[in-house]
Coordinates of C-alpha atoms (C1' of nucleotides) in Angstrom, one line a residue:
Chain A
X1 CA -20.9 6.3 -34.4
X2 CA -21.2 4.7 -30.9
X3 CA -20.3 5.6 -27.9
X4 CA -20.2 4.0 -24.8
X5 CA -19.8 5.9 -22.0
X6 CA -19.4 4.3 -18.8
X7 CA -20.8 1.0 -19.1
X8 CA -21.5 -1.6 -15.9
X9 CA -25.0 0.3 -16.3
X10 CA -26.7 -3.1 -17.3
X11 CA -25.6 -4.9 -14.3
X12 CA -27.8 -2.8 -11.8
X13 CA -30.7 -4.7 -12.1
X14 CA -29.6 -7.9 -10.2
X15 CA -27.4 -8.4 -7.5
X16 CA -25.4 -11.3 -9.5
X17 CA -22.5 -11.8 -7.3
X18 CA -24.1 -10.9 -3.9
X19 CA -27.0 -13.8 -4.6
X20 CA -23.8 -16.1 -5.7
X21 CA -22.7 -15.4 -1.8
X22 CA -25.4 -15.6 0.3
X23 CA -28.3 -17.8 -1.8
X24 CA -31.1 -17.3 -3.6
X25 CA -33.3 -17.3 -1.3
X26 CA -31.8 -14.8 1.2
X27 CA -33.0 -11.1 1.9
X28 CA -31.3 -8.8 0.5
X29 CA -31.7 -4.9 0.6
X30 CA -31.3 -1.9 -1.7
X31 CA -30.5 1.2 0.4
X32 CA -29.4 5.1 -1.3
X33 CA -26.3 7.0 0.2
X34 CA -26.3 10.7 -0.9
X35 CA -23.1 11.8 -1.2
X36 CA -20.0 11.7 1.2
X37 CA -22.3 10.0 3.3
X38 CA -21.0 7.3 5.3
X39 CA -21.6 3.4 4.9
X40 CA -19.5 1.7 8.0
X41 CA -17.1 2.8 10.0
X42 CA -13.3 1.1 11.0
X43 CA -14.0 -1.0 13.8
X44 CA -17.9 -1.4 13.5
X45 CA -19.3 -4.8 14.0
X46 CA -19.5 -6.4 10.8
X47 CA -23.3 -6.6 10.1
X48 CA -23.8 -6.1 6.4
X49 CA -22.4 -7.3 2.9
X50 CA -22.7 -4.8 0.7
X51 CA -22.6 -4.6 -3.4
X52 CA -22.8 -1.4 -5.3
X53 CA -25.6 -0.9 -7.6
X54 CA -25.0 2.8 -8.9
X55 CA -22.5 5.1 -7.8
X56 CA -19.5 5.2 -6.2
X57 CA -18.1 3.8 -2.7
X58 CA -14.6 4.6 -1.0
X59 CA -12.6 2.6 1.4
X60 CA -10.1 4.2 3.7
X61 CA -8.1 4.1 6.9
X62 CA -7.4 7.3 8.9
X63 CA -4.5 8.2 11.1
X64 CA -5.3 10.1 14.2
X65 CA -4.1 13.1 12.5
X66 CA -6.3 12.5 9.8
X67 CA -3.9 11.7 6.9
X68 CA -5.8 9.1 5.0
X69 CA -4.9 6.1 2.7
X70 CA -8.2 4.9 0.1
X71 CA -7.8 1.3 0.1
X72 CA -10.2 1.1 -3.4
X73 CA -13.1 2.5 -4.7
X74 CA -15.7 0.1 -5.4
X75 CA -17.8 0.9 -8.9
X76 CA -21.3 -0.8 -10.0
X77 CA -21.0 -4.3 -9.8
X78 CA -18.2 -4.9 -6.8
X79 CA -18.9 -6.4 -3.1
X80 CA -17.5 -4.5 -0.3
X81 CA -17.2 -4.9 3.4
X82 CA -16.8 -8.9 3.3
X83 CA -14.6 -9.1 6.3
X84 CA -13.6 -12.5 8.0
X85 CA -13.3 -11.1 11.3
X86 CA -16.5 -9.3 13.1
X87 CA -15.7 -5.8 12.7
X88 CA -14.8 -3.4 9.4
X89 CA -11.3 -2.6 9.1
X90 CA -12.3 0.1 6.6
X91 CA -14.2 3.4 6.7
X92 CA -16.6 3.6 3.8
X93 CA -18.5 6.2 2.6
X94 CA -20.3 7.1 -0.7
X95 CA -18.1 9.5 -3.2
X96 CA -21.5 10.2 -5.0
X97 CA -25.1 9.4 -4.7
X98 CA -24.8 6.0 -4.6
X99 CA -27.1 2.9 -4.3
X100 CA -26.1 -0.2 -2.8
X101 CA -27.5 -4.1 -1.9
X102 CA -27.1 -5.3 1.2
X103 CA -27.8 -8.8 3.0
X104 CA -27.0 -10.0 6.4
X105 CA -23.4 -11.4 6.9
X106 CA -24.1 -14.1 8.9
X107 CA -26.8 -15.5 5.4
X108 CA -22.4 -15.2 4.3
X109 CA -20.6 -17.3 7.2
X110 CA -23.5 -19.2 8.7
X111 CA -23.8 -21.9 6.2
X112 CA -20.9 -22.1 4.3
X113 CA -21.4 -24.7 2.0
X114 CA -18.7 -25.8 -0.1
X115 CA -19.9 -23.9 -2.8
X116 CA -20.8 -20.5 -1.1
X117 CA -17.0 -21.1 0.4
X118 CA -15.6 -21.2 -2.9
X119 CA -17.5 -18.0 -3.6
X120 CA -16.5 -16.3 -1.0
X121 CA -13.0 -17.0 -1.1
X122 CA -13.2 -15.8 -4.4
X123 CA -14.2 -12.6 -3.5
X124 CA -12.2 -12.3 -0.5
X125 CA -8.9 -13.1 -3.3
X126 CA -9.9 -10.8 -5.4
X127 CA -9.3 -7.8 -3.3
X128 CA -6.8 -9.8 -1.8
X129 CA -4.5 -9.5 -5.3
X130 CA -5.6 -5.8 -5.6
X131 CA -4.1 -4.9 -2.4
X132 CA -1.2 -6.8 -3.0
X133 CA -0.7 -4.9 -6.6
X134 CA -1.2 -1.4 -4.6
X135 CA 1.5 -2.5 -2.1
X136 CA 4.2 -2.1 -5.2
X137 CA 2.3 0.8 -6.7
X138 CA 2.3 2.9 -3.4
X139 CA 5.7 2.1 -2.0
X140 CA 7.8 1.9 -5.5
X141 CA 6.6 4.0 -8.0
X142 CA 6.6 7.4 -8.8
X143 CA 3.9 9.6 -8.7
X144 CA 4.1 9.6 -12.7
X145 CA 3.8 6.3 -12.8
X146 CA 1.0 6.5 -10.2
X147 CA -1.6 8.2 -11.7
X148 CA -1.2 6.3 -15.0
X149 CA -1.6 2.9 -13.1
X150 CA -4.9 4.5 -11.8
X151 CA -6.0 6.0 -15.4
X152 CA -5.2 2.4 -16.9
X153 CA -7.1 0.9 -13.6
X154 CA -10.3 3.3 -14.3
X155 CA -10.1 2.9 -17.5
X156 CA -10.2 -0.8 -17.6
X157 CA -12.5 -1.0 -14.9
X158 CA -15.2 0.9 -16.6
X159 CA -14.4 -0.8 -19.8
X160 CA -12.6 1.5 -21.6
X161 CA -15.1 3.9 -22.4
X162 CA -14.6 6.0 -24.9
X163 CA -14.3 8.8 -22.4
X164 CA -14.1 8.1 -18.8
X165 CA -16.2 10.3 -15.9
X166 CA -14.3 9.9 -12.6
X167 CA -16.9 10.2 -9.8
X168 CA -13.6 10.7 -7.4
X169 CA -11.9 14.2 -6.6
X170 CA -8.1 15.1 -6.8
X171 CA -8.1 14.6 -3.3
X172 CA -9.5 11.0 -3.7
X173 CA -7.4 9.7 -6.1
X174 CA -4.4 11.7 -4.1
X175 CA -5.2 9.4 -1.2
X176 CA -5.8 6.3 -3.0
X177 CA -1.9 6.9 -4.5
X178 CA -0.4 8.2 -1.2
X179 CA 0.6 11.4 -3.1
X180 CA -1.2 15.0 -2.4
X181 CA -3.6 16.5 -4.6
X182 CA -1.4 18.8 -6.3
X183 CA 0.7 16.5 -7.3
X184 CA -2.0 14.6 -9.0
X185 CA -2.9 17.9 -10.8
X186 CA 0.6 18.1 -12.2
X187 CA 0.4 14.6 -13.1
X188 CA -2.8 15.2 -15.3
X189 CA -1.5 18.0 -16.5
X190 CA 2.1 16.3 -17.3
X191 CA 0.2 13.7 -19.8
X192 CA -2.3 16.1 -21.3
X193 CA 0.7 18.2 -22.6
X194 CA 2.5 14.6 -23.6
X195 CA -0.9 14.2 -25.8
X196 CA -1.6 10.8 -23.4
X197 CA -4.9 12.3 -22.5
X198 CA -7.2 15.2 -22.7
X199 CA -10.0 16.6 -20.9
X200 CA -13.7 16.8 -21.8
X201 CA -15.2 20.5 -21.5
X202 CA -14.3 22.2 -18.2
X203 CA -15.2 19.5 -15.9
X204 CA -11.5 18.2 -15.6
X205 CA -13.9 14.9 -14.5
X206 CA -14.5 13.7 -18.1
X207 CA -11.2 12.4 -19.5
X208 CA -10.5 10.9 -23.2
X209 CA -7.4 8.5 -23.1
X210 CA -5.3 9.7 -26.4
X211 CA -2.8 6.8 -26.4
X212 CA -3.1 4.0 -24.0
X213 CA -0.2 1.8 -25.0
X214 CA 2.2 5.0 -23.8
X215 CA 0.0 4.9 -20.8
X216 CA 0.8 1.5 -20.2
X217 CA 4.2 2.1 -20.7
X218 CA 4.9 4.9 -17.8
X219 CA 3.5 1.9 -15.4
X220 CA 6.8 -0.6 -16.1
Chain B
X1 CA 17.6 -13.8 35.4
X2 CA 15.6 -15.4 32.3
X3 CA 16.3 -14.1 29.2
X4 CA 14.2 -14.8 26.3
X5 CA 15.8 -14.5 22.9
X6 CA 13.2 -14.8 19.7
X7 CA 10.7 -17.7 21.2
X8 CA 8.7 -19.8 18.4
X9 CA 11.0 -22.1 18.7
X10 CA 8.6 -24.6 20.3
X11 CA 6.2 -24.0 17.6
X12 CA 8.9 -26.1 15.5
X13 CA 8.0 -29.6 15.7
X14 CA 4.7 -29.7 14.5
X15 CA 2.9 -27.8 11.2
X16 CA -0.2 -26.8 13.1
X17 CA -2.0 -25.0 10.9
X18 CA -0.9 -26.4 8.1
X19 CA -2.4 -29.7 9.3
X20 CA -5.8 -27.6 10.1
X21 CA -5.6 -26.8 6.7
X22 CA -5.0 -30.2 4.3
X23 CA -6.0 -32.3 7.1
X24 CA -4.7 -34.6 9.3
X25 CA -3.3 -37.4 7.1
X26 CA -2.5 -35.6 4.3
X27 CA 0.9 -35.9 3.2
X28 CA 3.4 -33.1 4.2
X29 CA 7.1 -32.7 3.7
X30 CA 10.1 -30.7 5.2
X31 CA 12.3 -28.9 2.8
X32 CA 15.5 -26.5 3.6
X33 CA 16.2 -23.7 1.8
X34 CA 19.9 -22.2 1.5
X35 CA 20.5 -18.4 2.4
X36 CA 18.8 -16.3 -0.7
X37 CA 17.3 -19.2 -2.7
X38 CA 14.3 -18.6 -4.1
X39 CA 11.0 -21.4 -2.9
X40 CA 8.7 -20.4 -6.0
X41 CA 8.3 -17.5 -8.4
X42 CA 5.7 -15.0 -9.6
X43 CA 3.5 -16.6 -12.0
X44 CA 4.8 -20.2 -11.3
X45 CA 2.3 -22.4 -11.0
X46 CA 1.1 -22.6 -7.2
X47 CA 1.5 -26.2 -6.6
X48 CA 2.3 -26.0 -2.9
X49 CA 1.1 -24.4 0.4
X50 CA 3.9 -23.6 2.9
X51 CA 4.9 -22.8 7.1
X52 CA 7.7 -21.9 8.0
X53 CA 9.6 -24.1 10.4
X54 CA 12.8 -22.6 11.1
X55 CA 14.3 -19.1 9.2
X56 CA 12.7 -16.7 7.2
X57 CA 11.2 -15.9 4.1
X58 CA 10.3 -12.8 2.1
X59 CA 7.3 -12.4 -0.5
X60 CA 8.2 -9.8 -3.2
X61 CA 7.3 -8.1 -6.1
X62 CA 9.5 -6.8 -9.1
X63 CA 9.6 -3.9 -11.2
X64 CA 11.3 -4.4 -14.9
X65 CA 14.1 -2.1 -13.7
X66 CA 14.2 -4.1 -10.6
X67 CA 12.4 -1.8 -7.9
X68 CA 11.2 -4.4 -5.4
X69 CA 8.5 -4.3 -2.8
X70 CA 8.5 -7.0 0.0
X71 CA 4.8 -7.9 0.4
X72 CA 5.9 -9.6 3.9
X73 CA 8.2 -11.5 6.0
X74 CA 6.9 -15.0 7.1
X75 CA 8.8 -16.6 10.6
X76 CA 8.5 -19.6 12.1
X77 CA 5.0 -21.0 12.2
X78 CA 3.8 -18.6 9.3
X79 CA 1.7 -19.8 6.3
X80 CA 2.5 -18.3 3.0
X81 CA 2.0 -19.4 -0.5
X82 CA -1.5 -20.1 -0.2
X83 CA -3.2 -18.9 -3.1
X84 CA -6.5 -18.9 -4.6
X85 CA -5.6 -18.7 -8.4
X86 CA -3.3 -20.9 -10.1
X87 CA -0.1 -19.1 -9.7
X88 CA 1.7 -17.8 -7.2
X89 CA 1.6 -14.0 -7.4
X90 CA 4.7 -13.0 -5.1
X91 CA 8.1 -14.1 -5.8
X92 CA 9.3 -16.0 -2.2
X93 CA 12.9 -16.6 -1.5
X94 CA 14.6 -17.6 2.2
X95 CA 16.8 -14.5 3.7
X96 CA 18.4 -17.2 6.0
X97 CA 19.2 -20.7 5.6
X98 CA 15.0 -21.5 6.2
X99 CA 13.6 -25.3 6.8
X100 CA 9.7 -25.4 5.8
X101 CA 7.0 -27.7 5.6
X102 CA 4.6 -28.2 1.8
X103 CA 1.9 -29.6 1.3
X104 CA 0.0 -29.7 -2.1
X105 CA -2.3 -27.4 -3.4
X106 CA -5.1 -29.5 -4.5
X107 CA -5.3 -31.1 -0.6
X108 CA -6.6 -28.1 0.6
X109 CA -8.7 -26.8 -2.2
X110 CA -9.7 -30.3 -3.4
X111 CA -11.8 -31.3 -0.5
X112 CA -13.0 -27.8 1.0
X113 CA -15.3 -28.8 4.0
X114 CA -17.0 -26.3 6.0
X115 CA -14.3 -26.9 8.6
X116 CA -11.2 -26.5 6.1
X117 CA -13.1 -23.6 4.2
X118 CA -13.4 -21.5 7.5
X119 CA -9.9 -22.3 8.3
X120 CA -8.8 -21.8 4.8
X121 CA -10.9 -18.2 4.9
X122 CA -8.7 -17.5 8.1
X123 CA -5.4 -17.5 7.1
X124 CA -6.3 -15.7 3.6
X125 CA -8.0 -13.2 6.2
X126 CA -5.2 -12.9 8.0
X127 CA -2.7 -11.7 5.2
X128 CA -5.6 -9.7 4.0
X129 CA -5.5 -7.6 7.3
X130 CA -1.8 -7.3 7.2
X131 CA -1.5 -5.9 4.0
X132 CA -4.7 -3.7 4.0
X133 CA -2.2 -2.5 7.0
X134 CA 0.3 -2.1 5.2
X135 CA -1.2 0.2 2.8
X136 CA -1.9 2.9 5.4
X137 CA 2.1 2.7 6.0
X138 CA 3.2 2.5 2.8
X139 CA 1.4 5.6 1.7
X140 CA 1.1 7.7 4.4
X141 CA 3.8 7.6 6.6
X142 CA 7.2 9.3 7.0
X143 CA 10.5 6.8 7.5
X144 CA 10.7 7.7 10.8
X145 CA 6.9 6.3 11.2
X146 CA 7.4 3.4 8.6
X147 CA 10.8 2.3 10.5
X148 CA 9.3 2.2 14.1
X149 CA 6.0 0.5 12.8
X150 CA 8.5 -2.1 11.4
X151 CA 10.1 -2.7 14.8
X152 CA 6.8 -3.0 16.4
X153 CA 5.6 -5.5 13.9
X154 CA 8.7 -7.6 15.0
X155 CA 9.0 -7.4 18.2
X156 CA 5.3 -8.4 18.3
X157 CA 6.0 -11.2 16.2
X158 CA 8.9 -12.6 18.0
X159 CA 7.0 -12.3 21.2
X160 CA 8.9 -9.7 22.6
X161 CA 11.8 -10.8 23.2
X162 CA 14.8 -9.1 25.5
X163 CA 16.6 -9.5 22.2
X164 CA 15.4 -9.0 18.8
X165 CA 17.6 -10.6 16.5
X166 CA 16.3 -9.4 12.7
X167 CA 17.5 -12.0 10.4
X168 CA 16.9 -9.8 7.6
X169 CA 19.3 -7.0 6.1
X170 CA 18.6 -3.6 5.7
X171 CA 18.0 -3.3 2.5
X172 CA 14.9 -6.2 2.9
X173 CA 13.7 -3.6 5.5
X174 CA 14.1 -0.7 2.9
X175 CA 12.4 -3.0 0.3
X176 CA 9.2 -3.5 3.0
X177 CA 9.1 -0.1 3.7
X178 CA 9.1 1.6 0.4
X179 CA 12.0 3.5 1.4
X180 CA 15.8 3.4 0.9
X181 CA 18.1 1.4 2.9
X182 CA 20.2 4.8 3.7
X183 CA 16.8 6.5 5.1
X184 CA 16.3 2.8 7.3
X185 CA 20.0 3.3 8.5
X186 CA 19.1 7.0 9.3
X187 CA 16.4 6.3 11.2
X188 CA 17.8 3.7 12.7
X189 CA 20.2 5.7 14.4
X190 CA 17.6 8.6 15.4
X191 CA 16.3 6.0 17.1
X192 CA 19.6 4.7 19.0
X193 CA 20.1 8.7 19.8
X194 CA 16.9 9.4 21.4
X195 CA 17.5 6.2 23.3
X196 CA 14.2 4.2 22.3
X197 CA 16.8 0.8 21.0
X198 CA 20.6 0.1 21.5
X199 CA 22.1 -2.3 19.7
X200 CA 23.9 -5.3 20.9
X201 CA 27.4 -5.6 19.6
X202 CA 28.6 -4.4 16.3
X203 CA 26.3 -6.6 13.8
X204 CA 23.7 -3.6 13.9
X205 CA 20.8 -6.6 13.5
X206 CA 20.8 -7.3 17.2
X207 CA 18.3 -4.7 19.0
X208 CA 16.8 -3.8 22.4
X209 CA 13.6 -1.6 22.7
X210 CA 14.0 0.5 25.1
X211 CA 11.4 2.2 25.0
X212 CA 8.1 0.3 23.7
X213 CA 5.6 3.3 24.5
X214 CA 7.5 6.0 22.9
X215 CA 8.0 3.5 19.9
X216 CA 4.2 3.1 19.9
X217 CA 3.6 6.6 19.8
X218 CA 5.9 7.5 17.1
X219 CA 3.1 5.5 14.7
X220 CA 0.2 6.9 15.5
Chain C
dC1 C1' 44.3 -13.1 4.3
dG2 C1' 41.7 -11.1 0.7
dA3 C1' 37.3 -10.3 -1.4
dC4 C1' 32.8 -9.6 -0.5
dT5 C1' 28.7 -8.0 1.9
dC6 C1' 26.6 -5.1 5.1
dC7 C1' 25.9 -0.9 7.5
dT8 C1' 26.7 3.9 8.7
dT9 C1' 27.5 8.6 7.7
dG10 C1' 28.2 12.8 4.9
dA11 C1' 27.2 15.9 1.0
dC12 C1' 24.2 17.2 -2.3
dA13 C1' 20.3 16.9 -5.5
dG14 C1' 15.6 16.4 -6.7
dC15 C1' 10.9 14.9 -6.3
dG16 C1' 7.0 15.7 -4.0
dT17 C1' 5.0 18.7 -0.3
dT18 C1' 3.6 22.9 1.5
dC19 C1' 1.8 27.4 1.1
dA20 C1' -0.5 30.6 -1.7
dA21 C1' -3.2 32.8 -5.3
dC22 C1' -6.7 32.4 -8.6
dA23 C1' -10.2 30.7 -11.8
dG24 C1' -14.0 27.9 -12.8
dT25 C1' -17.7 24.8 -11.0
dA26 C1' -21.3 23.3 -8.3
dG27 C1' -24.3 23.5 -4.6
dT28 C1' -27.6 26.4 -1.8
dG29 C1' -31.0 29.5 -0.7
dG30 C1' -33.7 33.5 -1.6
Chain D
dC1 C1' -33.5 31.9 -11.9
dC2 C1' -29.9 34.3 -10.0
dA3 C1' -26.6 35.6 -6.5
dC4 C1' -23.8 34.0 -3.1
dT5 C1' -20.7 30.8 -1.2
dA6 C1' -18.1 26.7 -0.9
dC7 C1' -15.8 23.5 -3.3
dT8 C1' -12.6 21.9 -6.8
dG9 C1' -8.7 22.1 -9.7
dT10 C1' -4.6 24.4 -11.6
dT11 C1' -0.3 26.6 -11.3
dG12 C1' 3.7 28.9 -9.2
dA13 C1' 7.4 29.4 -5.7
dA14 C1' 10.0 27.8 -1.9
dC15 C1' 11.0 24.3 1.3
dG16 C1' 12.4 19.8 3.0
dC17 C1' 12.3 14.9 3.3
dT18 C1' 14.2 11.2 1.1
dG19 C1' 17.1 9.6 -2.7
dT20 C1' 21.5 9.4 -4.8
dC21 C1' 26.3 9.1 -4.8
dA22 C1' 30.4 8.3 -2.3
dA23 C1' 33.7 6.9 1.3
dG24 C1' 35.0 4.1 5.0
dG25 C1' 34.6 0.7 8.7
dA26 C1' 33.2 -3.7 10.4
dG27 C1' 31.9 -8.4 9.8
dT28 C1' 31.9 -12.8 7.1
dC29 C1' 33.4 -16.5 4.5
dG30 C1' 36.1 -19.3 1.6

DNA sequence: CGACTCCTTGACAGCGTTCAACAGTAGTGG
DNA sequence: CCACTACTGTTGAACGCTGTCAAGGAGTCG
């Protein structure tokens, strides 16, 4: 029998959606972040465009008493820190050893043909819709129906692996659902004893989803 | 003396950056929306592009059991409804009798110069900053927080006005805060105690700040 | 004038937070 | 390779912020 674990692997080797954005014939970079390592900073001149080869990449904004709200985590494959405007409005830093792409942003907004427009304003949608999805998630939903929104999220994000390895703590996903890590521990715990999921070794990392329909029923 | 009461009125006569957007001799047209009729739906087809002449407008989403999330408000001289898929992913409905100008879809996406594209790429940009906002309110703020970042947002909006005149109720305010319309009224009136606002007659939607500093740093 | 909506306020319940203890894991350095 | 330490995650207990339910007043509109 076969099991995929994880996939996206395959799409390390070229920066498809990065090259779609800023040509061909641009430079581009590859750069390694070990882990919890920062990328940008909130508020630091937009330089680079970034796409994530291997690893994992957080987005967040801070409060000055340091509560923290993860905008998205950004897996093999995705673009982050396309901004508009020329600074980052996110923090991001590397949840794991992670290895990125980069190119210049101006090779982005310099010559925006009509087609590298359309590209861009795809990507720049995409997270667009995301955000707008995490709006109703964060402000009407309970912390339940939270965590299996972000299980179904991982889940179909990595391509519903046969078993799913989070590269994000408790604390991560806590502050990607605006709920505290404890909670989220209950929660897990909550739908391993409803037989939705159940955990791989000791890890608590490696999660098998059991029943995803009644997954996807907690979320409506 | 001179007393300002919610300005933008000016902005009324002409769609400026809707024009910026389809171009100048596109074809546009005025519409008027009663008090709670909805402009388009979730999932509709996005045929049209919109600003806000005159009134109000909110941008939802819906739960099955009818939780609702307000994405935003949109005042005069506001674009909204401009999407990059084919569907319009908020539902949009007028909170007061609201007058707006369309224009179609296809004008602005049709003929995407490097001038319509950047302006195109600005307004998207734009929402995407106030929502990416948002997020950081919606998950980790208390109502006391949510409710004076909401006043803020407005009185900024509306120019500061002597004034503020909210044209929508509190449960819209509930709905964009992810709270209850109870906790809004509660914190409301914390507010009117520790004499930041006072309210203007006995509608409860007219409201002087006060005190704009001590507003400020309730948020942060 | 009557019915409806909107808003405030009080009482109480409950979900999620806070604080704490503990076990297991992973990273570090000898 | 092992011992030490820090980190991570779970679980319990108590608290408290916000939600729920309810009552009542004020404004609005036909």
């Amino acid at each position: 029998m076969l099991i995929r674990v994880n996939a996206n692997k395959s799409r390390a080797s070229v920066p498809t959606k990065l090259t779609a954005l800023v040509g061909e014939d641009s430079l581009w970079h590859q750069f390694k972040y070990k882990r919890g390592t920062e990328v940008f900073g909130e508020a630091e001149p937009a330089a680079y465009v970034y796409q994530v080869s291997e690893g994992a990449i957080r987005t967040y904004k801070l409060l000055s008493d340091g509560r923290r709200q993860i905008g998205a985590f950004h897996l093999p494959g995705d673009i982050f820190g396309l901004e508009n405007g020329d600074v980052y409005r996110f923090t991001a830093d590397a949840i794991i050893e992670t290895t990125v792409w980069l190119a210049r942003r101006e090779s982005v907004f310099s010559g925006l043909t009509e087609i590298s427009a359309a590209a861009t304003l795809k990507v720049v949608n995409k997270s667009l819709e995301h955000v707008e999805n995490h709006l109703l998630l964060l402000g009407r939903q309970t912390s339940l129906e939270k965590t299996a929104s972000f299980l179904l999220e991982m889940d179909r994000r990595l391509e519903q692996p046969a078993m799913m390895i989070l590269p994000m703590s408790r604390r991560d996903i806590a502050d990607y659902l605006g709920i505290t890590l404890e909670t989220v521990s209950r929660a897990m715990s909550t739908l391993r004893d409803e037989g939705v999921l159940s955990f791989v070794g000791q890890t608590q990392r490696e999660i098998i989803l059991l029943d995803r329909p009644k997954l996807a029923q907690l979320v409506r």
